[in-house]
GROMACS .gro file of C-alpha atoms in nm:
model
  386
    1GLN     CA    1   3.909  -4.894  -4.238
    2VAL     CA    2   4.097  -4.965  -4.561
    3VAL     CA    3   3.869  -4.733  -4.758
    4LEU     CA    4   3.789  -4.464  -4.498
    5GLY     CA    5   4.113  -4.457  -4.304
    6VAL     CA    6   3.928  -4.478  -3.971
    7GLU     CA    7   3.807  -4.784  -3.774
    8ILE     CA    8   3.431  -4.801  -3.704
    9PRO     CA    9   3.304  -5.086  -3.483
   10SER     CA   10   3.111  -5.351  -3.674
   11GLU     CA   11   2.812  -5.307  -3.435
   12THR     CA   12   2.796  -4.938  -3.522
   13GLN     CA   13   2.812  -5.016  -3.895
   14ALA     CA   14   2.527  -5.269  -3.863
   15GLN     CA   15   2.320  -5.013  -3.668
   16PHE     CA   16   2.371  -4.751  -3.942
   17LEU     CA   17   2.269  -4.987  -4.225
   18SER     CA   18   1.971  -5.129  -4.038
   19GLY     CA   19   1.849  -4.772  -3.981
   20LEU     CA   20   1.851  -4.718  -4.355
   21GLY     CA   21   1.616  -5.016  -4.409
   22LEU     CA   22   1.883  -5.270  -4.512
   23GLU     CA   23   1.842  -5.628  -4.385
   24GLU     CA   24   2.137  -5.841  -4.271
   25VAL     CA   25   2.098  -6.188  -4.428
   26GLY     CA   26   2.424  -6.356  -4.334
   27GLN     CA   27   2.776  -6.338  -4.202
   28GLY     CA   28   3.111  -6.476  -4.311
   29SER     CA   29   3.484  -6.413  -4.295
   30ARG     CA   30   3.743  -6.282  -4.539
   31SER     CA   31   4.117  -6.277  -4.465
   32GLY     CA   32   4.051  -6.325  -4.092
   33SER     CA   33   3.790  -6.044  -4.073
   34VAL     CA   34   3.414  -6.082  -4.008
   35THR     CA   35   3.197  -5.987  -4.302
   36SER     CA   36   2.822  -5.928  -4.337
   37VAL     CA   37   2.580  -5.976  -4.629
   38TRP     CA   38   2.301  -5.721  -4.658
   39ARG     CA   39   1.979  -5.713  -4.864
   40VAL     CA   40   1.917  -5.369  -5.023
   41PRO     CA   41   1.557  -5.248  -5.037
   42SER     CA   42   1.407  -5.197  -5.379
   43TRP     CA   43   1.381  -4.820  -5.343
   44ARG     CA   44   1.757  -4.779  -5.289
   45VAL     CA   45   1.858  -4.811  -5.650
   46ASP     CA   46   2.181  -4.615  -5.582
   47LEU     CA   47   2.328  -4.892  -5.362
   48LYS     CA   48   2.481  -5.131  -5.608
   49ARG     CA   49   2.830  -5.208  -5.481
   50GLU     CA   50   3.009  -5.272  -5.159
   51VAL     CA   51   3.171  -4.928  -5.173
   52ASP     CA   52   2.821  -4.771  -5.181
   53LEU     CA   53   2.745  -4.921  -4.840
   54VAL     CA   54   3.084  -4.790  -4.712
   55GLU     CA   55   2.980  -4.444  -4.825
   56GLU     CA   56   2.653  -4.469  -4.636
   57VAL     CA   57   2.839  -4.571  -4.322
   58ALA     CA   58   3.080  -4.277  -4.361
   59ARG     CA   59   2.794  -4.031  -4.410
   60LEU     CA   60   2.611  -4.141  -4.094
   61PHE     CA   61   2.934  -4.165  -3.894
   62GLY     CA   62   3.019  -3.806  -3.989
   63VAL     CA   63   3.258  -3.700  -4.260
   64ASP     CA   64   3.400  -3.436  -4.025
   65ARG     CA   65   3.504  -3.712  -3.783
   66ILE     CA   66   3.717  -3.883  -4.043
   67PRO     CA   67   4.078  -3.753  -4.000
   68SER     CA   68   4.246  -3.593  -4.304
   69THR     CA   69   4.562  -3.755  -4.436
   70THR     CA   70   4.835  -3.639  -4.672
   71PRO     CA   71   4.779  -3.782  -5.020
   72ARG     CA   72   5.011  -4.066  -5.103
   73GLY     CA   73   5.217  -4.070  -5.418
   74ALA     CA   74   5.443  -3.816  -5.596
   75VAL     CA   75   5.406  -3.558  -5.872
   76GLY     CA   76   5.569  -3.696  -6.180
   77ALA     CA   77   5.792  -3.519  -6.427
   78HIS     CA   78   5.874  -3.582  -6.793
   79PRO     CA   79   6.135  -3.433  -7.027
   80PHE     CA   80   5.853  -3.321  -7.262
   81ASP     CA   81   5.705  -3.093  -6.989
   82ALA     CA   82   5.953  -2.815  -7.070
   83ILE     CA   83   5.883  -2.843  -7.443
   84TYR     CA   84   5.508  -2.837  -7.383
   85ASP     CA   85   5.550  -2.514  -7.181
   86ARG     CA   86   5.738  -2.357  -7.479
   87PHE     CA   87   5.462  -2.467  -7.714
   88ALA     CA   88   5.207  -2.305  -7.481
   89GLU     CA   89   5.417  -1.986  -7.488
   90VAL     CA   90   5.412  -1.973  -7.869
   91ARG     CA   91   5.038  -2.038  -7.864
   92ARG     CA   92   4.986  -1.760  -7.608
   93ILE     CA   93   5.187  -1.513  -7.817
   94LEU     CA   94   5.003  -1.579  -8.143
   95THR     CA   95   4.656  -1.574  -7.991
   96GLY     CA   96   4.750  -1.255  -7.815
   97LEU     CA   97   4.833  -1.105  -8.157
   98GLY     CA   98   4.474  -1.178  -8.268
   99LEU     CA   99   4.518  -1.506  -8.452
  100ASP     CA  100   4.286  -1.810  -8.419
  101GLU     CA  101   4.436  -2.154  -8.387
  102ALA     CA  102   4.357  -2.421  -8.644
  103GLN     CA  103   4.407  -2.797  -8.621
  104GLY     CA  104   4.464  -2.974  -8.952
  105GLN     CA  105   4.498  -3.333  -9.059
  106THR     CA  106   4.833  -3.511  -9.056
  107LEU     CA  107   4.736  -3.708  -9.367
  108ILE     CA  108   4.674  -3.508  -9.684
  109SER     CA  109   4.679  -3.579 -10.060
  110ASP     CA  110   5.013  -3.624 -10.237
  111THR     CA  111   4.910  -3.348 -10.483
  112ALA     CA  112   4.870  -3.088 -10.211
  113ALA     CA  113   5.182  -3.215 -10.038
  114ARG     CA  114   5.397  -3.161 -10.350
  115TRP     CA  115   5.294  -2.797 -10.364
  116ALA     CA  116   5.487  -2.751 -10.041
  117SER     CA  117   5.776  -2.996 -10.092
  118PRO     CA  118   5.899  -3.241 -10.357
  119ASP     CA  119   6.011  -3.487 -10.087
  120VAL     CA  120   5.680  -3.646  -9.977
  121VAL     CA  121   5.635  -3.947  -9.747
  122LEU     CA  122   5.372  -4.163  -9.915
  123LEU     CA  123   5.161  -4.428  -9.732
  124ALA     CA  124   5.192  -4.790  -9.846
  125ASN     CA  125   4.822  -4.866  -9.791
  126PRO     CA  126   4.619  -4.533  -9.782
  127LEU     CA  127   4.253  -4.536  -9.696
  128SER     CA  128   4.176  -4.284  -9.968
  129SER     CA  129   4.350  -4.078 -10.240
  130ASP     CA  130   4.285  -3.760 -10.035
  131MET     CA  131   4.486  -3.897  -9.740
  132ASN     CA  132   4.770  -4.089  -9.900
  133ALA     CA  133   5.070  -3.884  -9.779
  134LEU     CA  134   5.213  -3.743  -9.455
  135ARG     CA  135   5.210  -3.364  -9.467
  136PRO     CA  136   5.549  -3.205  -9.536
  137SER     CA  137   5.404  -2.862  -9.445
  138LEU     CA  138   5.123  -2.710  -9.243
  139LEU     CA  139   5.030  -2.472  -9.526
  140PRO     CA  140   4.800  -2.708  -9.731
  141GLY     CA  141   4.594  -2.772  -9.417
  142LEU     CA  142   4.563  -2.397  -9.349
  143LEU     CA  143   4.445  -2.342  -9.702
  144ASP     CA  144   4.169  -2.601  -9.642
  145SER     CA  145   4.075  -2.410  -9.324
  146LEU     CA  146   4.060  -2.080  -9.523
  147ASN     CA  147   3.835  -2.248  -9.782
  148HIS     CA  148   3.617  -2.394  -9.506
  149ASN     CA  149   3.565  -2.048  -9.356
  150LEU     CA  150   3.500  -1.877  -9.690
  151SER     CA  151   3.234  -2.140  -9.786
  152ARG     CA  152   3.056  -2.030  -9.465
  153ARG     CA  153   3.067  -1.660  -9.564
  154ASN     CA  154   3.363  -1.576  -9.344
  155GLY     CA  155   3.622  -1.421  -9.576
  156ASP     CA  156   3.829  -1.237  -9.310
  157VAL     CA  157   4.045  -1.505  -9.150
  158GLN     CA  158   4.373  -1.497  -8.959
  159LEU     CA  159   4.491  -1.841  -8.853
  160PHE     CA  160   4.794  -2.019  -8.713
  161GLU     CA  161   4.878  -2.385  -8.655
  162MET     CA  162   5.139  -2.576  -8.464
  163GLY     CA  163   5.203  -2.936  -8.559
  164ARG     CA  164   5.426  -3.210  -8.684
  165VAL     CA  165   5.548  -3.240  -9.043
  166PHE     CA  166   5.729  -3.519  -9.222
  167SER     CA  167   5.994  -3.522  -9.492
  168LEU     CA  168   6.230  -3.760  -9.672
  169GLN     CA  169   6.599  -3.714  -9.605
  170ASN     CA  170   6.829  -3.962  -9.782
  171GLY     CA  171   6.533  -4.199  -9.814
  172VAL     CA  172   6.454  -4.192  -9.443
  173ALA     CA  173   6.135  -4.027  -9.308
  174ARG     CA  174   6.205  -3.749  -9.060
  175GLU     CA  175   5.963  -3.579  -8.825
  176GLY     CA  176   5.974  -3.218  -8.704
  177TRP     CA  177   5.758  -2.942  -8.559
  178ARG     CA  178   5.649  -2.628  -8.747
  179VAL     CA  179   5.438  -2.320  -8.683
  180ALA     CA  180   5.251  -2.163  -8.974
  181ILE     CA  181   5.036  -1.851  -9.026
  182ALA     CA  182   4.769  -1.776  -9.295
  183LEU     CA  183   4.601  -1.437  -9.349
  184THR     CA  184   4.334  -1.328  -9.590
  185GLY     CA  185   4.066  -1.062  -9.610
  186ALA     CA  186   4.038  -0.751  -9.390
  187ARG     CA  187   4.328  -0.644  -9.175
  188ASP     CA  188   4.094  -0.587  -8.881
  189PRO     CA  189   3.727  -0.672  -8.952
  190ARG     CA  190   3.627  -0.534  -8.611
  191PHE     CA  191   3.668  -0.179  -8.739
  192TRP     CA  192   3.325  -0.039  -8.821
  193SER     CA  193   3.434   0.305  -8.939
  194GLY     CA  194   3.744   0.496  -9.040
  195ALA     CA  195   4.006   0.462  -9.313
  196ASP     CA  196   4.120   0.121  -9.192
  197ARG     CA  197   3.777  -0.038  -9.222
  198ASP     CA  198   3.840  -0.160  -9.577
  199ALA     CA  199   4.214  -0.220  -9.543
  200LYS     CA  200   4.321  -0.569  -9.651
  201ALA     CA  201   4.592  -0.778  -9.488
  202ASP     CA  202   4.926  -0.753  -9.673
  203VAL     CA  203   5.276  -0.896  -9.647
  204PHE     CA  204   5.380  -0.627  -9.399
  205ASP     CA  205   5.111  -0.749  -9.156
  206LEU     CA  206   5.249  -1.101  -9.197
  207LYS     CA  207   5.610  -0.996  -9.153
  208GLY     CA  208   5.514  -0.793  -8.846
  209LEU     CA  209   5.354  -1.099  -8.684
  210LEU     CA  210   5.668  -1.306  -8.748
  211GLU     CA  211   5.896  -1.034  -8.614
  212GLU     CA  212   5.689  -1.009  -8.298
  213LEU     CA  213   5.687  -1.383  -8.246
  214ILE     CA  214   6.062  -1.406  -8.304
  215GLU     CA  215   6.134  -1.109  -8.082
  216ARG     CA  216   5.929  -1.250  -7.792
  217LEU     CA  217   6.099  -1.586  -7.821
  218GLY     CA  218   6.439  -1.416  -7.787
  219LEU     CA  219   6.599  -1.491  -8.125
  220ARG     CA  220   6.853  -1.251  -8.271
  221GLY     CA  221   7.015  -1.222  -8.614
  222VAL     CA  222   6.710  -1.321  -8.823
  223VAL     CA  223   6.753  -1.229  -9.191
  224TYR     CA  224   6.476  -1.195  -9.455
  225ALA     CA  225   6.588  -1.242  -9.817
  226ARG     CA  226   6.349  -1.198 -10.110
  227ARG     CA  227   6.336  -1.473 -10.369
  228THR     CA  228   6.379  -1.364 -10.727
  229GLU     CA  229   6.131  -1.619 -10.870
  230SER     CA  230   5.797  -1.769 -10.763
  231THR     CA  231   5.772  -2.120 -10.620
  232ALA     CA  232   5.527  -2.401 -10.662
  233LEU     CA  233   5.320  -2.248 -10.382
  234MET     CA  234   5.399  -1.875 -10.362
  235LEU     CA  235   5.392  -1.591 -10.619
  236GLU     CA  236   5.626  -1.362 -10.425
  237SER     CA  237   5.814  -1.495 -10.124
  238ALA     CA  238   6.119  -1.458  -9.902
  239THR     CA  239   6.331  -1.695  -9.706
  240VAL     CA  240   6.386  -1.652  -9.333
  241THR     CA  241   6.727  -1.755  -9.204
  242LEU     CA  242   6.917  -1.733  -8.877
  243GLY     CA  243   7.237  -1.540  -8.925
  244GLY     CA  244   7.188  -1.565  -9.303
  245LYS     CA  245   7.284  -1.932  -9.300
  246LEU     CA  246   7.054  -2.156  -9.097
  247PRO     CA  247   6.717  -2.196  -9.274
  248LEU     CA  248   6.431  -2.097  -9.050
  249GLY     CA  249   6.132  -2.077  -9.283
  250GLN     CA  250   5.959  -1.879  -9.554
  251LEU     CA  251   5.677  -1.625  -9.608
  252GLY     CA  252   5.498  -1.489  -9.909
  253GLN     CA  253   5.178  -1.459 -10.114
  254LEU     CA  254   4.992  -1.763 -10.243
  255LEU     CA  255   4.984  -1.814 -10.618
  256PRO     CA  256   4.661  -1.673 -10.767
  257THR     CA  257   4.601  -2.003 -10.955
  258LEU     CA  258   4.605  -2.197 -10.624
  259ALA     CA  259   4.400  -1.931 -10.448
  260LYS     CA  260   4.134  -1.969 -10.727
  261ARG     CA  261   4.136  -2.347 -10.678
  262TYR     CA  262   4.052  -2.290 -10.307
  263ASP     CA  263   3.789  -2.020 -10.400
  264LEU     CA  264   3.991  -1.757 -10.211
  265ARG     CA  265   3.915  -1.412 -10.353
  266ASP     CA  266   4.148  -1.186 -10.158
  267ALA     CA  267   4.526  -1.212 -10.144
  268VAL     CA  268   4.642  -1.498  -9.921
  269LEU     CA  269   4.957  -1.442  -9.711
  270LEU     CA  270   5.142  -1.749  -9.579
  271ALA     CA  271   5.434  -1.811  -9.351
  272GLU     CA  272   5.593  -2.119  -9.198
  273LEU     CA  273   5.880  -2.145  -8.951
  274ASP     CA  274   6.076  -2.435  -8.807
  275LEU     CA  275   5.945  -2.458  -8.451
  276ASP     CA  276   6.226  -2.686  -8.336
  277ILE     CA  277   6.487  -2.420  -8.427
  278LEU     CA  278   6.277  -2.140  -8.281
  279LEU     CA  279   6.259  -2.312  -7.942
  280ALA     CA  280   6.617  -2.442  -7.943
  281ARG     CA  281   6.779  -2.108  -8.037
  282GLY     CA  282   6.539  -1.878  -7.851
  283ASN     CA  283   6.633  -1.721  -7.522
  284SER     CA  284   6.342  -1.683  -7.280
  285ALA     CA  285   6.550  -1.483  -7.025
  286ARG     CA  286   6.448  -1.118  -6.991
  287SER     CA  287   6.672  -0.832  -6.889
  288PHE     CA  288   6.588  -0.472  -6.804
  289LYS     CA  289   6.789  -0.154  -6.795
  290PRO     CA  290   6.710   0.181  -6.629
  291LEU     CA  291   6.573   0.475  -6.828
  292ALA     CA  292   6.835   0.691  -6.989
  293ALA     CA  293   6.973   0.963  -6.765
  294PHE     CA  294   7.129   1.171  -7.038
  295PRO     CA  295   6.980   1.335  -7.350
  296SER     CA  296   7.006   1.197  -7.699
  297ILE     CA  297   7.115   1.361  -8.026
  298GLN     CA  298   6.936   1.275  -8.353
  299ARG     CA  299   7.071   1.287  -8.707
  300ASP     CA  300   6.864   1.225  -9.026
  301VAL     CA  301   6.991   1.095  -9.360
  302ALA     CA  302   6.800   1.104  -9.690
  303MET     CA  303   6.982   0.915  -9.964
  304ILE     CA  304   6.917   0.783 -10.314
  305VAL     CA  305   7.016   0.418 -10.359
  306PRO     CA  306   6.965   0.154 -10.632
  307GLU     CA  307   6.629  -0.018 -10.621
  308ALA     CA  308   6.791  -0.351 -10.523
  309ILE     CA  309   6.923  -0.206 -10.194
  310THR     CA  310   6.712  -0.338  -9.907
  311HIS     CA  311   6.658  -0.220  -9.553
  312GLU     CA  312   6.857  -0.526  -9.445
  313ALA     CA  313   7.153  -0.409  -9.654
  314VAL     CA  314   7.136  -0.066  -9.488
  315LEU     CA  315   7.140  -0.223  -9.139
  316SER     CA  316   7.438  -0.441  -9.243
  317ALA     CA  317   7.622  -0.124  -9.349
  318VAL     CA  318   7.546   0.033  -9.012
  319LYS     CA  319   7.695  -0.273  -8.839
  320GLN     CA  320   7.997  -0.247  -9.059
  321ALA     CA  321   8.051   0.119  -8.968
  322LYS     CA  322   8.008   0.054  -8.594
  323PRO     CA  323   7.938   0.420  -8.510
  324ASN     CA  324   8.007   0.511  -8.148
  325ASN     CA  325   7.707   0.562  -7.918
  326LEU     CA  326   7.450   0.476  -8.183
  327GLU     CA  327   7.133   0.376  -7.994
  328ALA     CA  328   6.858   0.331  -8.259
  329VAL     CA  329   6.803   0.329  -8.635
  330GLU     CA  330   6.459   0.405  -8.782
  331LEU     CA  331   6.343   0.405  -9.145
  332PHE     CA  332   6.073   0.672  -9.178
  333ASP     CA  333   6.032   0.734  -9.549
  334VAL     CA  334   6.065   0.554  -9.885
  335PHE     CA  335   6.003   0.764 -10.196
  336ARG     CA  336   6.002   0.693 -10.573
  337GLY     CA  337   5.914   0.952 -10.828
  338LYS     CA  338   6.007   1.310 -10.915
  339HIS     CA  339   6.375   1.396 -10.882
  340VAL     CA  340   6.464   1.029 -10.818
  341PRO     CA  341   6.632   0.857 -11.114
  342GLU     CA  342   6.462   0.552 -11.263
  343GLY     CA  343   6.576   0.229 -11.104
  344HIS     CA  344   6.653   0.409 -10.779
  345LYS     CA  345   6.462   0.503 -10.467
  346SER     CA  346   6.500   0.749 -10.181
  347LEU     CA  347   6.539   0.614  -9.824
  348ALA     CA  348   6.521   0.845  -9.520
  349TYR     CA  349   6.661   0.725  -9.187
  350SER     CA  350   6.675   0.867  -8.840
  351PHE     CA  351   6.977   0.781  -8.621
  352THR     CA  352   6.971   0.832  -8.243
  353TYR     CA  353   7.296   0.874  -8.050
  354ARG     CA  354   7.323   0.859  -7.672
  355ALA     CA  355   7.588   0.782  -7.410
  356ALA     CA  356   7.502   0.606  -7.087
  357ASP     CA  357   7.745   0.796  -6.867
  358ARG     CA  358   7.751   1.151  -7.002
  359THR     CA  359   7.602   1.407  -7.235
  360LEU     CA  360   7.739   1.376  -7.584
  361LYS     CA  361   7.905   1.665  -7.757
  362ASP     CA  362   7.786   1.767  -8.105
  363GLU     CA  363   8.136   1.728  -8.248
  364GLU     CA  364   8.181   1.368  -8.151
  365VAL     CA  365   7.830   1.276  -8.276
  366GLN     CA  366   7.899   1.449  -8.609
  367ALA     CA  367   8.229   1.261  -8.648
  368ALA     CA  368   8.060   0.919  -8.591
  369HIS     CA  369   7.775   1.018  -8.820
  370ASP     CA  370   8.003   1.130  -9.099
  371ARG     CA  371   8.182   0.800  -9.081
  372LEU     CA  372   7.850   0.619  -9.115
  373VAL     CA  373   7.748   0.823  -9.416
  374GLY     CA  374   8.082   0.747  -9.579
  375VAL     CA  375   8.007   0.370  -9.546
  376PHE     CA  376   7.670   0.425  -9.705
  377GLN     CA  377   7.834   0.598 -10.006
  378SER     CA  378   8.107   0.336 -10.050
  379ALA     CA  379   7.916   0.014  -9.967
  380LEU     CA  380   7.570   0.097 -10.100
  381GLY     CA  381   7.646   0.348 -10.376
  382ALA     CA  382   7.429   0.603 -10.199
  383THR     CA  383   7.389   0.968 -10.299
  384LEU     CA  384   7.285   1.210 -10.029
  385ARG     CA  385   6.979   1.424 -10.093
  386ALA     CA  386   6.989   1.790  -9.994
   0.00000   0.00000   0.00000
């Protein structure tokens, strides 16, 4: 009864077991209950424990005659459950973008670790020189994964990894979570014809992946700033910050000397973001608004600006101007060459104006647009093209 949850008379149990060829060889008592000892025939090699005999009794009694009961116990909960769900969301986004997940080693060599960070946590008693430090970054492990694929004749690889990293802060080892991306080879090796068949992955592909991840996680105010000099790991790179102040990560192209060391022939694009900040500052809530009921008015601007002016600087100027009813800003052309002075470039933008409650008049749109153009001229040193 303790096992099955139903009481079966002992005579009935004995009848069932005897019918199976078992022989009762003795009786006893346990905790005030009558017990029986049975000899199992040699051909029943599956009957080894007491619970096996209970199962045979239940089968002959009829499983359908055993009443169902509500499972006892409770579903547990843990504070990490919510974090695990967010990790699963990041993994789902990146795999949906076509990336494959890699799983690297937590222990790496101190040489590879110092490419990513000067503050390395070393082991007191390492098992080998190749695993004598805790990784300060996921990027060295991803480079090993790229090399592993290339050595097996797979040169078109797009990987991501989520994992823990370790760093020294004021002499104390700190642990955190990161997400990293590595691209090399063809942009889309599945293409078998067309102009994009031979296209290689570039920094714009990498930046697009980061922007999509950040957008889906609900972060706002992310700023990309190009570094003027190369680092110990990257030839050209940029920092990623939140609001221009809180460091979020970096992206760039691997140094050719390091790429050669890993036998990587094509350009290698790398990015790494602080996963703790991504999840803490992200907003998973989604909101929707109805389709616009009133028409929009579009204005284009083509202007010549110094080469150092970035798209981010143009967007900052737009925020400074605060033009009324501006709905969208789109960069659709960058030109350098004839009729553009050396050290300058031509940027062409499209601005969409729309009001939610009425149809805009051309005069009010033109006034807001003229004010925006004035900010471009004063803040960016822009010259309008005819």
